[in-house]
mmCIF file of C-alpha atoms in Angstrom:
data_model
loop_
_atom_site.group_PDB
_atom_site.id
_atom_site.type_symbol
_atom_site.label_atom_id
_atom_site.label_comp_id
_atom_site.label_asym_id
_atom_site.label_seq_id
_atom_site.Cartn_x
_atom_site.Cartn_y
_atom_site.Cartn_z
ATOM 1 C CA UNK R 1 175.913 117.969 129.315
ATOM 2 C CA UNK R 2 172.131 118.060 129.005
ATOM 3 C CA UNK R 3 169.854 119.600 126.362
ATOM 4 C CA UNK R 4 166.629 119.122 124.382
ATOM 5 C CA UNK R 5 165.715 119.929 120.795
ATOM 6 C CA UNK R 6 163.479 118.724 117.972
ATOM 7 C CA UNK R 7 164.428 115.691 115.877
ATOM 8 C CA UNK R 8 164.682 117.847 112.723
ATOM 9 C CA UNK R 9 166.943 120.409 114.412
ATOM 10 C CA UNK R 10 169.418 117.658 115.397
ATOM 11 C CA UNK R 11 169.178 115.733 112.137
ATOM 12 C CA UNK R 12 170.094 118.739 109.962
ATOM 13 C CA UNK R 13 173.695 119.251 111.255
ATOM 14 C CA UNK R 14 174.220 115.479 111.556
ATOM 15 C CA UNK R 15 173.430 115.051 107.863
ATOM 16 C CA UNK R 16 175.920 117.805 107.012
ATOM 17 C CA UNK R 17 178.854 116.196 108.838
ATOM 18 C CA UNK R 18 178.216 112.443 108.687
ATOM 19 C CA UNK R 19 179.562 112.155 105.125
ATOM 20 C CA UNK R 20 183.075 113.176 106.192
ATOM 21 C CA UNK R 21 183.217 110.579 109.007
ATOM 22 C CA UNK R 22 184.907 107.348 107.898
ATOM 23 C CA UNK R 23 183.312 104.141 109.184
ATOM 24 C CA UNK R 24 186.539 102.133 109.167
ATOM 25 C CA UNK R 25 188.992 104.097 111.259
ATOM 26 C CA UNK R 26 192.264 103.183 112.910
ATOM 27 C CA UNK R 27 191.400 105.780 115.565
ATOM 28 C CA UNK R 28 188.014 105.025 117.204
ATOM 29 C CA UNK R 29 187.474 108.736 117.984
ATOM 30 C CA UNK R 30 187.340 109.504 114.229
ATOM 31 C CA UNK R 31 184.119 107.497 113.838
ATOM 32 C CA UNK R 32 182.521 109.841 116.397
ATOM 33 C CA UNK R 33 181.084 113.345 116.113
ATOM 34 C CA UNK R 34 181.853 116.059 118.640
ATOM 35 C CA UNK R 35 178.758 117.628 120.231
ATOM 36 C CA UNK R 36 179.371 121.003 121.846
ATOM 37 C CA UNK R 37 176.929 123.477 123.462
ATOM 38 C CA UNK R 38 177.599 127.204 123.648
ATOM 39 C CA UNK R 39 174.769 129.505 124.793
ATOM 40 C CA UNK R 40 171.780 127.978 122.980
ATOM 41 C CA UNK R 41 173.688 126.763 119.909
ATOM 42 C CA UNK R 42 174.744 123.159 119.344
ATOM 43 C CA UNK R 43 177.829 122.484 117.212
ATOM 44 C CA UNK R 44 178.243 119.041 115.590
ATOM 45 C CA UNK R 45 181.768 118.357 114.273
ATOM 46 C CA UNK R 46 183.034 115.508 112.095
ATOM 47 C CA UNK R 47 186.542 115.016 110.678
ATOM 48 C CA UNK R 48 188.829 112.510 108.952
ATOM 49 C CA UNK R 49 191.974 114.571 109.780
ATOM 50 C CA UNK R 50 191.994 116.012 106.234
ATOM 51 C CA UNK R 51 188.511 117.540 106.058
ATOM 52 C CA UNK R 52 186.516 118.952 108.976
ATOM 53 C CA UNK R 53 182.850 119.986 108.887
ATOM 54 C CA UNK R 54 180.958 121.727 111.673
ATOM 55 C CA UNK R 55 177.148 121.946 111.532
ATOM 56 C CA UNK R 56 175.204 124.393 113.711
ATOM 57 C CA UNK R 57 171.662 124.264 115.087
ATOM 58 C CA UNK R 58 169.583 126.020 117.731
ATOM 59 C CA UNK R 59 168.683 124.119 120.923
ATOM 60 C CA UNK R 60 165.237 124.630 122.489
ATOM 61 C CA UNK R 61 166.405 123.964 126.082
ATOM 62 C CA UNK R 62 169.874 123.819 127.676
ATOM 63 C CA UNK R 63 170.053 122.400 131.203
ATOM 64 C CA UNK R 64 173.826 121.966 131.262
ATOM 65 C CA UNK R 65 176.498 122.900 128.728
ATOM 66 C CA UNK R 66 179.672 121.003 127.817
ATOM 67 C CA UNK R 67 181.020 118.792 125.043
ATOM 68 C CA UNK R 68 181.232 115.061 124.345
ATOM 69 C CA UNK R 69 181.724 112.678 121.394
ATOM 70 C CA UNK R 70 179.355 109.885 120.314
ATOM 71 C CA UNK R 71 179.187 107.483 117.351
ATOM 72 C CA UNK R 72 178.248 109.475 114.233
ATOM 73 C CA UNK R 73 176.476 106.584 112.543
ATOM 74 C CA UNK R 74 174.501 105.473 115.592
ATOM 75 C CA UNK R 75 173.187 108.880 116.659
ATOM 76 C CA UNK R 76 172.212 109.792 113.079
ATOM 77 C CA UNK R 77 170.460 106.402 112.625
ATOM 78 C CA UNK R 78 168.571 106.979 115.911
ATOM 79 C CA UNK R 79 167.464 110.457 114.774
ATOM 80 C CA UNK R 80 166.331 109.222 111.356
ATOM 81 C CA UNK R 81 164.298 106.388 112.917
ATOM 82 C CA UNK R 82 162.372 108.666 115.301
ATOM 83 C CA UNK R 83 158.953 110.001 114.180
ATOM 84 C CA UNK R 84 158.697 113.463 112.627
ATOM 85 C CA UNK R 85 158.258 116.289 115.132
ATOM 86 C CA UNK R 86 159.670 114.214 118.035
ATOM 87 C CA UNK R 87 161.595 115.955 120.820
ATOM 88 C CA UNK R 88 165.054 114.533 121.522
ATOM 89 C CA UNK R 89 166.527 114.766 125.029
ATOM 90 C CA UNK R 90 170.296 114.259 125.341
ATOM 91 C CA UNK R 91 172.256 113.827 128.585
ATOM 92 C CA UNK R 92 175.819 112.616 129.134
ATOM 93 C CA UNK R 93 177.880 111.553 132.138
ATOM 94 C CA UNK R 94 180.080 108.692 133.446
ATOM 95 C CA UNK R 95 181.245 107.659 129.970
ATOM 96 C CA UNK R 96 177.695 107.198 128.622
ATOM 97 C CA UNK R 97 175.118 109.300 126.787
ATOM 98 C CA UNK R 98 171.364 108.922 127.239
ATOM 99 C CA UNK R 99 169.161 109.761 124.258
ATOM 100 C CA UNK R 100 165.430 109.709 125.002
ATOM 101 C CA UNK R 101 162.365 110.603 122.969
ATOM 102 C CA UNK R 102 158.832 109.712 124.100
ATOM 103 C CA UNK R 103 159.023 106.075 125.179
ATOM 104 C CA UNK R 104 162.298 105.444 123.303
ATOM 105 C CA UNK R 105 165.511 105.284 125.305
ATOM 106 C CA UNK R 106 169.064 104.720 124.030
ATOM 107 C CA UNK R 107 172.336 104.474 125.943
ATOM 108 C CA UNK R 108 175.438 105.228 123.850
ATOM 109 C CA UNK R 109 179.144 104.882 124.654
ATOM 110 C CA UNK R 110 181.077 108.162 124.596
ATOM 111 C CA UNK R 111 184.685 109.241 124.293
ATOM 112 C CA UNK R 112 186.028 112.436 125.908
ATOM 113 C CA UNK R 113 185.991 115.604 123.796
ATOM 114 C CA UNK R 114 189.622 116.279 124.749
ATOM 115 C CA UNK R 115 190.683 113.359 122.490
ATOM 116 C CA UNK R 116 188.822 114.713 119.437
ATOM 117 C CA UNK R 117 191.319 116.029 116.841
ATOM 118 C CA UNK R 118 190.921 119.362 115.104
ATOM 119 C CA UNK R 119 192.355 120.290 111.720
ATOM 120 C CA UNK R 120 195.327 122.581 112.336
ATOM 121 C CA UNK R 121 194.779 125.966 110.799
ATOM 122 C CA UNK R 122 197.267 128.113 108.941
ATOM 123 C CA UNK R 123 197.134 131.878 108.709
ATOM 124 C CA UNK R 124 194.471 133.121 106.291
ATOM 125 C CA UNK R 125 196.203 135.004 103.507
ATOM 126 C CA UNK R 126 193.089 136.051 101.597
ATOM 127 C CA UNK R 127 189.313 136.030 102.047
ATOM 128 C CA UNK R 128 186.293 136.888 99.922
ATOM 129 C CA UNK R 129 182.512 136.585 99.914
ATOM 130 C CA UNK R 130 180.545 134.693 97.288
ATOM 131 C CA UNK R 131 177.177 133.059 96.718
ATOM 132 C CA UNK R 132 177.191 129.363 97.604
ATOM 133 C CA UNK R 133 175.354 128.448 94.393
ATOM 134 C CA UNK R 134 178.083 130.121 92.301
ATOM 135 C CA UNK R 135 180.827 127.970 93.855
ATOM 136 C CA UNK R 136 178.578 124.892 93.719
ATOM 137 C CA UNK R 137 178.097 125.513 89.990
ATOM 138 C CA UNK R 138 181.861 125.936 89.526
ATOM 139 C CA UNK R 139 182.466 122.573 91.207
ATOM 140 C CA UNK R 140 179.640 120.911 89.258
ATOM 141 C CA UNK R 141 181.072 122.113 85.941
ATOM 142 C CA UNK R 142 184.551 120.675 86.569
ATOM 143 C CA UNK R 143 184.661 117.986 89.297
ATOM 144 C CA UNK R 144 183.889 115.053 86.978
ATOM 145 C CA UNK R 145 187.334 115.443 85.366
ATOM 146 C CA UNK R 146 189.257 114.920 88.633
ATOM 147 C CA UNK R 147 191.369 111.752 88.791
ATOM 148 C CA UNK R 148 190.271 109.134 91.328
ATOM 149 C CA UNK R 149 193.328 107.135 92.418
ATOM 150 C CA UNK R 150 196.150 108.465 90.275
ATOM 151 C CA UNK R 151 199.712 108.049 91.538
ATOM 152 C CA UNK R 152 200.123 111.718 90.594
ATOM 153 C CA UNK R 153 198.283 112.588 93.806
ATOM 154 C CA UNK R 154 197.836 116.261 92.863
ATOM 155 C CA UNK R 155 195.475 115.169 90.038
ATOM 156 C CA UNK R 156 193.141 113.576 92.630
ATOM 157 C CA UNK R 157 191.900 117.058 93.448
ATOM 158 C CA UNK R 158 190.929 120.395 91.940
ATOM 159 C CA UNK R 159 193.007 123.501 91.280
ATOM 160 C CA UNK R 160 191.526 126.795 92.459
ATOM 161 C CA UNK R 161 193.213 129.865 90.998
ATOM 162 C CA UNK R 162 192.171 133.213 92.456
ATOM 163 C CA UNK R 163 192.886 136.541 90.790
ATOM 164 C CA UNK R 164 191.490 139.989 91.615
ATOM 165 C CA UNK R 165 188.336 139.457 89.549
ATOM 166 C CA UNK R 166 188.052 135.726 88.843
ATOM 167 C CA UNK R 167 187.971 132.392 90.628
ATOM 168 C CA UNK R 168 189.000 129.608 88.237
ATOM 169 C CA UNK R 169 188.612 125.870 88.831
ATOM 170 C CA UNK R 170 190.629 123.315 86.828
ATOM 171 C CA UNK R 171 190.372 119.521 86.997
ATOM 172 C CA UNK R 172 192.126 116.867 84.912
ATOM 173 C CA UNK R 173 192.933 113.159 85.026
ATOM 174 C CA UNK R 174 195.487 113.339 82.216
ATOM 175 C CA UNK R 175 192.980 112.286 79.519
ATOM 176 C CA UNK R 176 190.504 115.158 79.694
ATOM 177 C CA UNK R 177 190.396 118.565 81.354
ATOM 178 C CA UNK R 178 187.651 120.854 82.621
ATOM 179 C CA UNK R 179 188.111 124.589 83.232
ATOM 180 C CA UNK R 180 185.546 127.103 84.471
ATOM 181 C CA UNK R 181 185.649 130.753 85.621
ATOM 182 C CA UNK R 182 183.309 132.736 87.860
ATOM 183 C CA UNK R 183 183.411 136.415 88.797
ATOM 184 C CA UNK R 184 184.954 137.144 92.171
ATOM 185 C CA UNK R 185 185.822 140.508 93.714
ATOM 186 C CA UNK R 186 188.816 140.232 96.054
ATOM 187 C CA UNK R 187 191.795 142.376 96.959
ATOM 188 C CA UNK R 188 195.110 140.536 96.660
ATOM 189 C CA UNK R 189 198.187 141.876 98.412
ATOM 190 C CA UNK R 190 200.535 140.631 95.727
ATOM 191 C CA UNK R 191 200.104 140.926 91.969
ATOM 192 C CA UNK R 192 199.182 137.859 89.954
ATOM 193 C CA UNK R 193 197.098 135.043 91.401
ATOM 194 C CA UNK R 194 196.868 132.577 94.289
ATOM 195 C CA UNK R 195 196.755 128.849 93.465
ATOM 196 C CA UNK R 196 195.820 125.937 95.699
ATOM 197 C CA UNK R 197 194.757 122.297 95.240
ATOM 198 C CA UNK R 198 191.733 120.986 97.154
ATOM 199 C CA UNK R 199 191.508 117.202 97.725
ATOM 200 C CA UNK R 200 188.814 115.180 95.979
ATOM 201 C CA UNK R 201 186.916 114.317 99.176
ATOM 202 C CA UNK R 202 186.929 117.961 100.276
ATOM 203 C CA UNK R 203 185.473 119.066 96.925
ATOM 204 C CA UNK R 204 182.683 116.457 97.064
ATOM 205 C CA UNK R 205 181.750 117.313 100.664
ATOM 206 C CA UNK R 206 181.858 121.075 100.023
ATOM 207 C CA UNK R 207 179.526 120.728 97.048
ATOM 208 C CA UNK R 208 176.996 118.954 99.288
ATOM 209 C CA UNK R 209 177.041 121.799 101.806
ATOM 210 C CA UNK R 210 176.616 124.756 99.463
ATOM 211 C CA UNK R 211 173.233 126.356 98.777
ATOM 212 C CA UNK R 212 171.874 129.664 97.514
ATOM 213 C CA UNK R 213 173.174 131.686 100.482
ATOM 214 C CA UNK R 214 176.219 133.873 101.035
ATOM 215 C CA UNK R 215 179.445 132.166 102.112
ATOM 216 C CA UNK R 216 182.832 133.429 103.272
ATOM 217 C CA UNK R 217 185.909 131.777 101.736
ATOM 218 C CA UNK R 218 189.247 131.935 103.555
ATOM 219 C CA UNK R 219 192.417 130.737 101.830
ATOM 220 C CA UNK R 220 195.611 129.975 103.714
ATOM 221 C CA UNK R 221 198.969 128.422 102.876
ATOM 222 C CA UNK R 222 197.855 124.905 103.853
ATOM 223 C CA UNK R 223 194.069 125.165 104.365
ATOM 224 C CA UNK R 224 190.901 126.489 102.837
ATOM 225 C CA UNK R 225 187.859 127.349 104.952
ATOM 226 C CA UNK R 226 184.307 128.044 103.784
ATOM 227 C CA UNK R 227 181.715 129.257 106.296
ATOM 228 C CA UNK R 228 177.979 129.608 105.810
ATOM 229 C CA UNK R 229 175.009 130.287 108.047
ATOM 230 C CA UNK R 230 174.720 126.679 109.252
ATOM 231 C CA UNK R 231 178.157 125.185 108.600
ATOM 232 C CA UNK R 232 181.921 125.668 108.695
ATOM 233 C CA UNK R 233 184.021 123.607 106.270
ATOM 234 C CA UNK R 234 187.811 123.300 106.606
ATOM 235 C CA UNK R 235 190.075 121.244 104.342
ATOM 236 C CA UNK R 236 193.803 120.680 104.179
ATOM 237 C CA UNK R 237 195.302 121.418 100.782
ATOM 238 C CA UNK R 238 197.157 118.975 98.553
ATOM 239 C CA UNK R 239 200.869 119.721 98.725
ATOM 240 C CA UNK R 240 202.118 119.615 95.158
ATOM 241 C CA UNK R 241 202.566 121.522 91.904
ATOM 242 C CA UNK R 242 199.634 121.350 89.496
ATOM 243 C CA UNK R 243 200.555 120.833 85.814
ATOM 244 C CA UNK R 244 200.647 123.842 83.507
ATOM 245 C CA UNK R 245 197.092 123.510 82.198
ATOM 246 C CA UNK R 246 197.478 126.463 79.804
ATOM 247 C CA UNK R 247 199.769 124.301 77.636
ATOM 248 C CA UNK R 248 197.032 121.671 77.292
ATOM 249 C CA UNK R 249 194.466 124.090 75.832
ATOM 250 C CA UNK R 250 194.416 123.496 72.053
ATOM 251 C CA UNK R 251 195.347 126.566 70.038
ATOM 252 C CA UNK R 252 194.376 127.446 66.491
ATOM 253 C CA UNK R 253 192.026 124.597 65.586
ATOM 254 C CA UNK R 254 190.342 125.479 62.281
ATOM 255 C CA UNK R 255 187.725 122.700 62.189
ATOM 256 C CA UNK R 256 184.611 123.917 64.071
ATOM 257 C CA UNK R 257 181.612 121.668 64.541
ATOM 258 C CA UNK R 258 178.419 123.209 65.974
ATOM 259 C CA UNK R 259 175.535 120.914 66.815
ATOM 260 C CA UNK R 260 172.490 120.402 69.000
ATOM 261 C CA UNK R 261 173.738 119.297 72.434
ATOM 262 C CA UNK R 262 170.783 117.048 73.290
ATOM 263 C CA UNK R 263 170.819 115.374 69.859
ATOM 264 C CA UNK R 264 174.565 114.712 70.022
ATOM 265 C CA UNK R 265 174.303 113.381 73.586
ATOM 266 C CA UNK R 266 171.549 110.948 72.639
ATOM 267 C CA UNK R 267 173.492 109.750 69.578
ATOM 268 C CA UNK R 268 176.690 109.197 71.590
ATOM 269 C CA UNK R 269 174.661 107.425 74.306
ATOM 270 C CA UNK R 270 173.212 104.993 71.770
ATOM 271 C CA UNK R 271 176.588 104.425 70.105
ATOM 272 C CA UNK R 272 178.206 103.739 73.491
ATOM 273 C CA UNK R 273 175.949 100.698 74.005
ATOM 274 C CA UNK R 274 178.048 98.646 71.572
ATOM 275 C CA UNK R 275 181.449 100.171 72.355
ATOM 276 C CA UNK R 276 184.225 98.101 73.917
ATOM 277 C CA UNK R 277 183.300 97.973 77.631
ATOM 278 C CA UNK R 278 186.922 98.389 78.723
ATOM 279 C CA UNK R 279 188.202 101.101 76.357
ATOM 280 C CA UNK R 280 184.884 102.800 75.436
ATOM 281 C CA UNK R 281 186.269 103.947 72.090
ATOM 282 C CA UNK R 282 184.156 105.464 69.286
ATOM 283 C CA UNK R 283 185.258 106.640 65.856
ATOM 284 C CA UNK R 284 184.015 110.104 64.932
ATOM 285 C CA UNK R 285 183.867 110.856 61.207
ATOM 286 C CA UNK R 286 183.334 114.449 60.120
ATOM 287 C CA UNK R 287 182.133 115.314 56.649
ATOM 288 C CA UNK R 288 180.198 118.164 55.072
ATOM 289 C CA UNK R 289 177.284 119.118 57.409
ATOM 290 C CA UNK R 290 177.305 115.791 59.272
ATOM 291 C CA UNK R 291 179.022 113.892 62.055
ATOM 292 C CA UNK R 292 179.025 110.093 62.119
ATOM 293 C CA UNK R 293 179.801 107.982 65.216
ATOM 294 C CA UNK R 294 180.859 104.338 64.883
ATOM 295 C CA UNK R 295 181.516 101.869 67.706
ATOM 296 C CA UNK R 296 182.693 98.234 67.599
ATOM 297 C CA UNK R 297 183.309 95.621 70.253
ATOM 298 C CA UNK R 298 185.164 92.262 70.461
ATOM 299 C CA UNK R 299 181.886 90.403 69.694
ATOM 300 C CA UNK R 300 181.990 91.929 66.174
ATOM 301 C CA UNK R 301 178.930 94.072 66.922
ATOM 302 C CA UNK R 302 178.664 97.596 65.527
ATOM 303 C CA UNK R 303 176.674 100.754 66.207
ATOM 304 C CA UNK R 304 176.460 103.680 63.799
ATOM 305 C CA UNK R 305 174.777 107.066 64.255
ATOM 306 C CA UNK R 306 174.715 110.150 62.037
ATOM 307 C CA UNK R 307 173.743 113.657 63.137
ATOM 308 C CA UNK R 308 173.396 116.831 61.051
ATOM 309 C CA UNK R 309 175.747 119.591 62.258
ATOM 310 C CA UNK R 310 177.106 122.936 61.153
ATOM 311 C CA UNK R 311 180.467 121.910 59.632
ATOM 312 C CA UNK R 312 182.062 122.861 56.314
ATOM 313 C CA UNK R 313 185.709 121.727 56.615
ATOM 314 C CA UNK R 314 187.704 118.792 55.237
ATOM 315 C CA UNK R 315 186.746 115.223 56.116
ATOM 316 C CA UNK R 316 188.284 114.032 59.378
ATOM 317 C CA UNK R 317 188.331 110.760 61.321
ATOM 318 C CA UNK R 318 189.239 110.805 65.023
ATOM 319 C CA UNK R 319 188.782 108.448 67.988
ATOM 320 C CA UNK R 320 187.528 109.346 71.466
ATOM 321 C CA UNK R 321 186.593 107.676 74.717
ATOM 322 C CA UNK R 322 182.816 108.098 74.496
ATOM 323 C CA UNK R 323 182.454 108.380 78.308
ATOM 324 C CA UNK R 324 184.621 111.512 78.303
ATOM 325 C CA UNK R 325 182.508 113.181 75.606
ATOM 326 C CA UNK R 326 179.267 112.246 77.393
ATOM 327 C CA UNK R 327 180.555 113.678 80.693
ATOM 328 C CA UNK R 328 181.072 117.037 78.960
ATOM 329 C CA UNK R 329 177.707 116.985 77.157
ATOM 330 C CA UNK R 330 175.985 116.184 80.471
ATOM 331 C CA UNK R 331 177.397 119.198 82.351
ATOM 332 C CA UNK R 332 176.914 121.747 79.555
ATOM 333 C CA UNK R 333 173.437 123.270 79.720
ATOM 334 C CA UNK R 334 173.144 125.364 76.565
ATOM 335 C CA UNK R 335 171.178 124.153 73.518
ATOM 336 C CA UNK R 336 174.171 124.303 71.155
ATOM 337 C CA UNK R 337 177.694 122.951 71.605
ATOM 338 C CA UNK R 338 180.874 123.779 69.669
ATOM 339 C CA UNK R 339 183.732 121.316 69.137
ATOM 340 C CA UNK R 340 187.005 122.685 67.746
ATOM 341 C CA UNK R 341 189.535 120.262 66.177
ATOM 342 C CA UNK R 342 192.836 120.466 64.317
ATOM 343 C CA UNK R 343 193.592 116.917 63.181
ATOM 344 C CA UNK R 344 193.152 113.283 64.236
ATOM 345 C CA UNK R 345 196.067 113.434 66.719
ATOM 346 C CA UNK R 346 195.110 116.671 68.493
ATOM 347 C CA UNK R 347 192.792 117.235 71.440
ATOM 348 C CA UNK R 348 189.267 118.543 70.951
ATOM 349 C CA UNK R 349 188.115 121.760 72.625
ATOM 350 C CA UNK R 350 184.434 121.578 73.602
ATOM 351 C CA UNK R 351 182.303 124.426 74.914
ATOM 352 C CA UNK R 352 178.864 125.973 74.961
ATOM 353 C CA UNK R 353 178.387 128.573 72.222
ATOM 354 C CA UNK R 354 176.329 130.940 74.413
ATOM 355 C CA UNK R 355 178.100 134.207 75.247
ATOM 356 C CA UNK R 356 177.765 133.834 79.026
ATOM 357 C CA UNK R 357 179.355 130.362 79.084
ATOM 358 C CA UNK R 358 182.741 130.413 80.849
ATOM 359 C CA UNK R 359 183.523 126.704 80.917
ATOM 360 C CA UNK R 360 185.792 124.936 78.404
ATOM 361 C CA UNK R 361 186.626 121.251 78.116
ATOM 362 C CA UNK R 362 189.548 119.444 76.514
ATOM 363 C CA UNK R 363 189.244 115.794 75.466
ATOM 364 C CA UNK R 364 192.292 113.909 74.216
ATOM 365 C CA UNK R 365 191.903 111.612 71.186
ATOM 366 C CA UNK R 366 192.547 107.871 71.389
ATOM 367 C CA UNK R 367 193.939 105.440 68.814
ATOM 368 C CA UNK R 368 191.398 102.926 67.562
#
């Protein structure tokens, strides 16, 4: 295998795939990337057996085709350290790879491409085309609510629910929930919708790849695949039943608070400074045209903030984890936010009041 290309052309696909490669691997081959030449296109593949990413780039000169695997970290570090505009020459043979550029010369150990695992594919049951920025926005609006290391493994991921006109993403860790819809034109063979759960790592890596270009999304019974101009992303799905999120959405709350999003975020940020570092609890007191936030900690310190809002209901006192409220206020982008409440024991429904907003957030109360 022998080819030449510019440093930037090689660095681009390496940066796409290196995030999925685990440094500490029981299988040495999994810390490598697979380099493969076909015609004048180089494919760079990385995988952790759950998520696979392939990055594509054009090669300026191909002397000999083929495929080989080299250390992902080492070859990307070499590329980054070379000067801008440098030409990289790559040649492999006899269990070694030679990387040269100008007066720099590196000899890397290789492993045969035949040992490199590929993510098994299932039959694609449905496919559709979307803009990468639309799906990136969907992920950005909801991914913060995914659980991180919950024993309920299906919560450590994101639910995608596809109907004939809408793609919905839902994420929850059991204490808060994020839900967002985007328009999506697709023909489904069966009536109803298709549901699947993407793993946390797959969601994070996919979000990194997406840009303002068209992508094809393929959904299968055990995999999802997203392909763009310069990449192909494949992820296994989480095998499990996602909770019935519709039951969690609060119904019929009559207490509506409308306030300035930036002002509320700043007030909650300041109040959070003196909240209990472990539980992050704040008391929210609603009264006529105002919302008051109070936080205490074990050192007997106290923070109090008051913000004018549009509210005309009965007085109400309710406790929240301030981090959960701030997460929601950080992802909303409209100037005004609406919080709907029933009583001190019921969840709050938070959303943007603009007509084109299609994201809603549920935050459970906490006892203080």
